[in-house]
Short mmCIF file of C-alpha atoms in Angstrom, two decimals:
data_model
loop_
_atom_site.label_atom_id
_atom_site.label_comp_id
_atom_site.label_asym_id
_atom_site.label_seq_id
_atom_site.Cartn_x
_atom_site.Cartn_y
_atom_site.Cartn_z
CA ASP A 16 -0.07 -0.02 -0.17
CA ALA A 17 1.18 3.53 -0.83
CA GLY A 18 2.01 5.58 2.15
CA VAL A 19 1.50 9.38 2.34
CA THR A 20 2.91 11.29 -0.62
CA GLN A 21 4.21 14.76 -1.14
CA SER A 22 5.27 16.98 -3.84
CA PRO A 23 7.59 18.30 -4.79
CA THR A 24 10.38 16.89 -2.74
CA HIS A 25 12.51 19.91 -2.67
CA LEU A 26 11.73 23.54 -3.77
CA ILE A 27 13.83 26.76 -3.75
CA LYS A 28 11.92 30.19 -3.68
CA THR A 29 12.74 33.96 -3.12
CA ARG A 30 11.36 36.38 -0.70
CA GLY A 31 7.86 37.42 -1.32
CA GLN A 32 6.88 34.66 -3.58
CA HIS A 33 4.18 32.10 -3.15
CA VAL A 34 4.21 28.27 -2.76
CA THR A 35 1.81 25.65 -2.92
CA LEU A 36 2.70 22.05 -1.49
CA ARG A 37 0.71 18.97 -2.18
CA CYS A 38 -0.34 15.92 -0.09
CA SER A 39 -2.03 12.66 -1.07
CA PRO A 40 -3.14 10.76 1.98
CA ILE A 41 -3.12 7.01 2.66
CA SER A 42 -6.12 5.47 0.99
CA GLY A 43 -9.08 5.39 3.25
CA HIS A 44 -7.70 8.24 5.42
CA LYS A 45 -9.97 11.43 5.74
CA SER A 46 -7.80 13.63 7.73
CA VAL A 47 -4.98 15.39 6.59
CA SER A 48 -2.56 17.43 9.08
CA TRP A 49 0.46 19.82 7.99
CA TYR A 50 3.45 20.58 10.00
CA GLN A 51 6.59 22.73 9.79
CA GLN A 52 9.75 21.50 10.99
CA VAL A 53 12.84 23.66 11.17
CA LEU A 54 16.06 22.21 11.36
CA GLY A 55 16.89 20.58 14.94
CA GLN A 56 13.36 21.04 16.29
CA GLY A 57 10.15 19.09 16.55
CA PRO A 58 7.51 19.37 13.88
CA GLN A 59 5.11 22.67 14.64
CA PHE A 60 1.61 22.13 13.95
CA ILE A 61 -0.14 24.20 11.02
CA PHE A 62 -3.58 22.90 10.18
CA GLN A 63 -5.73 19.70 10.43
CA TYR A 64 -8.38 19.10 7.79
CA TYR A 65 -11.21 16.38 8.19
CA GLU A 66 -13.81 15.81 5.42
CA LYS A 67 -12.60 18.82 3.72
CA GLU A 68 -13.30 21.40 6.84
CA GLU A 69 -10.63 22.88 8.92
CA ARG A 70 -10.63 21.24 12.37
CA GLY A 71 -7.60 22.49 14.00
CA ARG A 72 -5.07 25.60 13.44
CA GLY A 73 -1.74 26.18 15.02
CA ASN A 74 -0.26 29.49 15.64
CA PHE A 75 0.85 30.49 12.18
CA PRO A 76 0.15 33.68 10.42
CA ASP A 77 -2.76 34.31 7.73
CA ARG A 78 0.14 33.95 5.08
CA PHE A 79 -0.52 30.14 5.60
CA SER A 80 -3.67 28.51 4.22
CA ALA A 81 -4.70 25.09 3.13
CA ARG A 82 -7.57 23.30 1.75
CA GLN A 83 -8.73 19.53 1.41
CA PHE A 84 -10.21 18.22 -1.81
CA PRO A 85 -13.22 15.67 -2.16
CA ASN A 86 -10.43 12.88 -2.89
CA TYR A 87 -8.87 14.05 0.51
CA SER A 88 -5.77 15.15 -0.89
CA SER A 89 -4.58 18.65 0.38
CA GLU A 90 -2.63 21.61 -0.48
CA LEU A 91 -0.61 24.15 1.73
CA ASN A 92 -0.16 27.45 0.46
CA VAL A 93 2.24 30.16 1.88
CA ASN A 94 2.03 33.75 0.42
CA ALA A 95 4.77 36.35 0.86
CA LEU A 96 7.44 33.91 1.80
CA LEU A 97 10.04 34.80 4.38
CA LEU A 98 13.44 33.56 4.92
CA GLY A 99 12.25 31.90 8.08
CA ASP A 100 9.79 30.01 6.19
CA SER A 101 12.69 27.82 4.96
CA ALA A 102 11.78 24.39 6.57
CA LEU A 103 10.70 20.81 5.94
CA TYR A 104 7.07 20.73 5.53
CA LEU A 105 5.31 17.40 6.55
CA CYS A 106 1.91 16.08 5.91
CA ALA A 107 0.31 13.48 8.04
CA SER A 108 -2.88 11.52 7.25
CA SER A 109 -5.30 9.52 9.53
CA TYR A 110 -8.65 8.06 9.44
CA GLY A 111 -10.23 10.39 11.89
CA VAL A 112 -9.33 13.39 13.85
CA LEU A 113 -7.95 11.86 16.89
CA GLU A 114 -6.32 8.89 15.36
CA THR A 115 -2.93 7.69 14.53
CA GLN A 116 -1.12 9.93 11.94
CA TYR A 117 1.24 8.57 9.29
CA PHE A 118 3.65 11.06 8.02
CA GLY A 119 4.73 11.44 4.50
CA PRO A 120 8.64 12.28 3.58
CA GLY A 121 8.00 16.08 3.43
CA THR A 122 8.89 18.93 1.39
CA ARG A 123 12.07 20.86 1.87
CA LEU A 124 11.40 24.64 1.13
CA LEU A 125 14.59 27.03 0.79
CA VAL A 126 13.60 30.64 0.83
CA LEU A 127 16.39 32.75 -0.46
CA GLY B 17 1.70 28.59 27.24
CA GLU B 18 1.20 24.73 26.84
CA SER B 19 4.09 22.79 26.11
CA VAL B 20 5.66 19.35 25.65
CA GLY B 21 9.21 18.95 26.67
CA LEU B 22 12.05 16.43 26.79
CA HIS B 23 14.18 15.82 29.81
CA LEU B 24 17.28 14.60 27.97
CA PRO B 25 18.32 16.01 24.58
CA THR B 26 20.86 13.18 23.74
CA LEU B 27 21.02 9.64 25.17
CA SER B 28 23.66 7.14 24.20
CA VAL B 29 23.24 3.21 25.30
CA GLN B 30 25.10 0.13 24.52
CA GLU B 31 23.56 -2.28 22.17
CA GLY B 32 21.39 -4.64 24.02
CA ASP B 33 20.63 -2.36 26.84
CA ASN B 34 17.18 -0.98 27.52
CA SER B 35 16.53 2.80 26.64
CA ILE B 36 14.13 5.00 28.45
CA ILE B 37 13.04 8.36 26.91
CA ASN B 38 11.21 10.89 29.03
CA CYS B 39 8.89 13.52 28.16
CA ALA B 40 7.03 16.15 30.12
CA TYR B 41 3.74 17.87 29.21
CA SER B 42 1.70 20.60 30.56
CA ASN B 43 -1.79 20.30 29.06
CA SER B 44 -3.82 18.21 31.50
CA ALA B 45 -6.82 18.26 28.71
CA SER B 46 -4.74 16.14 26.30
CA ASP B 47 -6.39 13.26 25.16
CA TYR B 48 -3.84 11.17 23.22
CA PHE B 49 -0.01 11.10 23.30
CA ILE B 50 2.15 9.32 20.71
CA TRP B 51 5.86 8.56 20.27
CA TYR B 52 7.49 9.06 17.02
CA LYS B 53 10.87 8.07 15.59
CA GLN B 54 12.62 10.19 13.06
CA GLU B 55 15.62 9.09 10.97
CA SER B 56 17.65 11.71 9.09
CA GLY B 57 15.95 12.88 5.86
CA LYS B 58 12.75 11.15 6.69
CA GLY B 59 9.38 11.83 8.11
CA PRO B 60 8.39 11.00 11.56
CA GLN B 61 7.53 7.33 12.09
CA PHE B 62 4.66 6.23 14.61
CA ILE B 63 6.00 4.05 17.23
CA ILE B 64 3.38 3.74 19.96
CA ASP B 65 0.47 5.57 21.18
CA ILE B 66 -1.45 5.72 24.51
CA ARG B 67 -4.84 7.21 25.48
CA SER B 68 -5.32 9.40 28.57
CA ASN B 69 -7.44 6.71 30.17
CA MET B 70 -4.65 4.39 30.10
CA ASP B 71 -1.29 4.44 32.09
CA LYS B 72 0.64 1.57 30.10
CA ARG B 73 0.83 0.05 26.67
CA GLN B 74 3.09 -2.35 25.14
CA GLY B 75 4.29 -2.96 21.83
CA GLN B 76 6.80 -4.92 20.24
CA ARG B 77 10.15 -4.00 22.41
CA VAL B 78 8.63 -0.72 23.24
CA THR B 79 6.50 0.37 26.27
CA VAL B 80 5.01 3.79 26.79
CA LEU B 81 4.04 4.74 30.38
CA LEU B 82 1.70 7.87 31.01
CA ASN B 83 1.62 9.19 34.54
CA LYS B 84 -1.13 11.86 34.68
CA THR B 85 -0.31 12.85 38.23
CA VAL B 86 2.89 14.42 37.13
CA LYS B 87 2.17 14.76 33.53
CA HIS B 88 5.03 12.31 32.60
CA LEU B 89 5.41 10.25 29.28
CA SER B 90 8.19 7.87 28.88
CA LEU B 91 9.22 5.54 26.04
CA GLN B 92 10.99 2.24 26.83
CA ILE B 93 12.89 0.39 24.22
CA ALA B 94 14.00 -3.08 25.08
CA ALA B 95 17.13 -4.50 23.82
CA THR B 96 18.16 -1.53 22.04
CA GLN B 97 19.58 -2.08 18.52
CA PRO B 98 21.94 0.06 16.09
CA GLY B 99 18.55 0.59 13.99
CA ASP B 100 16.94 2.25 16.87
CA SER B 101 19.42 5.28 16.39
CA ALA B 102 17.29 8.22 15.68
CA VAL B 103 15.48 11.25 17.10
CA TYR B 104 12.61 10.45 19.14
CA PHE B 105 9.73 12.77 19.74
CA CYS B 106 6.55 12.80 22.10
CA ALA B 107 3.45 14.46 20.86
CA GLU B 108 0.35 15.22 22.67
CA ASN B 109 -2.92 15.60 20.93
CA SER B 110 -6.18 17.50 22.10
CA LEU B 111 -9.53 18.12 20.79
CA SER B 112 -10.38 21.06 23.42
CA GLY B 113 -10.95 24.23 21.35
CA GLY B 114 -10.50 22.36 18.07
CA PHE B 115 -7.61 19.60 17.29
CA LYS B 116 -4.16 20.55 18.43
CA THR B 117 -0.92 18.62 18.60
CA ILE B 118 2.28 19.55 20.20
CA PHE B 119 5.70 17.98 19.62
CA GLY B 120 8.51 17.98 21.81
CA ALA B 121 11.97 19.14 20.94
CA GLY B 122 13.20 15.82 20.38
CA THR B 123 15.76 13.16 22.01
CA ARG B 124 18.48 12.01 20.06
CA LEU B 125 19.40 8.24 20.77
CA PHE B 126 22.66 6.80 19.94
CA VAL B 127 23.17 3.17 20.07
CA LYS B 128 26.82 1.93 20.34
CA ALA B 129 27.64 -1.23 18.95
#
């Protein structure tokens, strides 16, 4: 069975640009969560979506947004990129909101 | 604010010994706790979880203990192997006020052959 997949694997952007990251959950999973992991730190929770609705939000600015599609895949959008947005962006899927999350390999974003 | 933290940032053990990784949490409303293992260049990998209505759960070579009185979580790895070398994170999940999950900073486990 395919695990959580994310695209792209790596991305380089410049300050002020916009980025869209994509995630496909494990088949049958209806919840997708997004995390930001800065080098040397634990993942920081950004959003959780379940059945296409936002069910949780972390302490991130409004430049960060996400959505979930009818097939349960998800996109994370970040506007007006800052140097500090450079990080590994992780997607995790689960059957439900408070169920075991399975992580993808992440998208490594570098903002120059 | 609420936080999940780890007592030891680095742990070095001899192959075959048991490892214990500790974690403190501060949100008494947390419903669900998870331990993850993260190897270099990979996403976190689920190891074991425990609900707030339990105090112990065992898996294959791993045991998680939850002490709600002192808000403490631990991961015990039996007969530690070189393949166990990684960074370990504890995480707490809650539904109060919407879903939230908080990860600790991580403990790096070195297993000496």
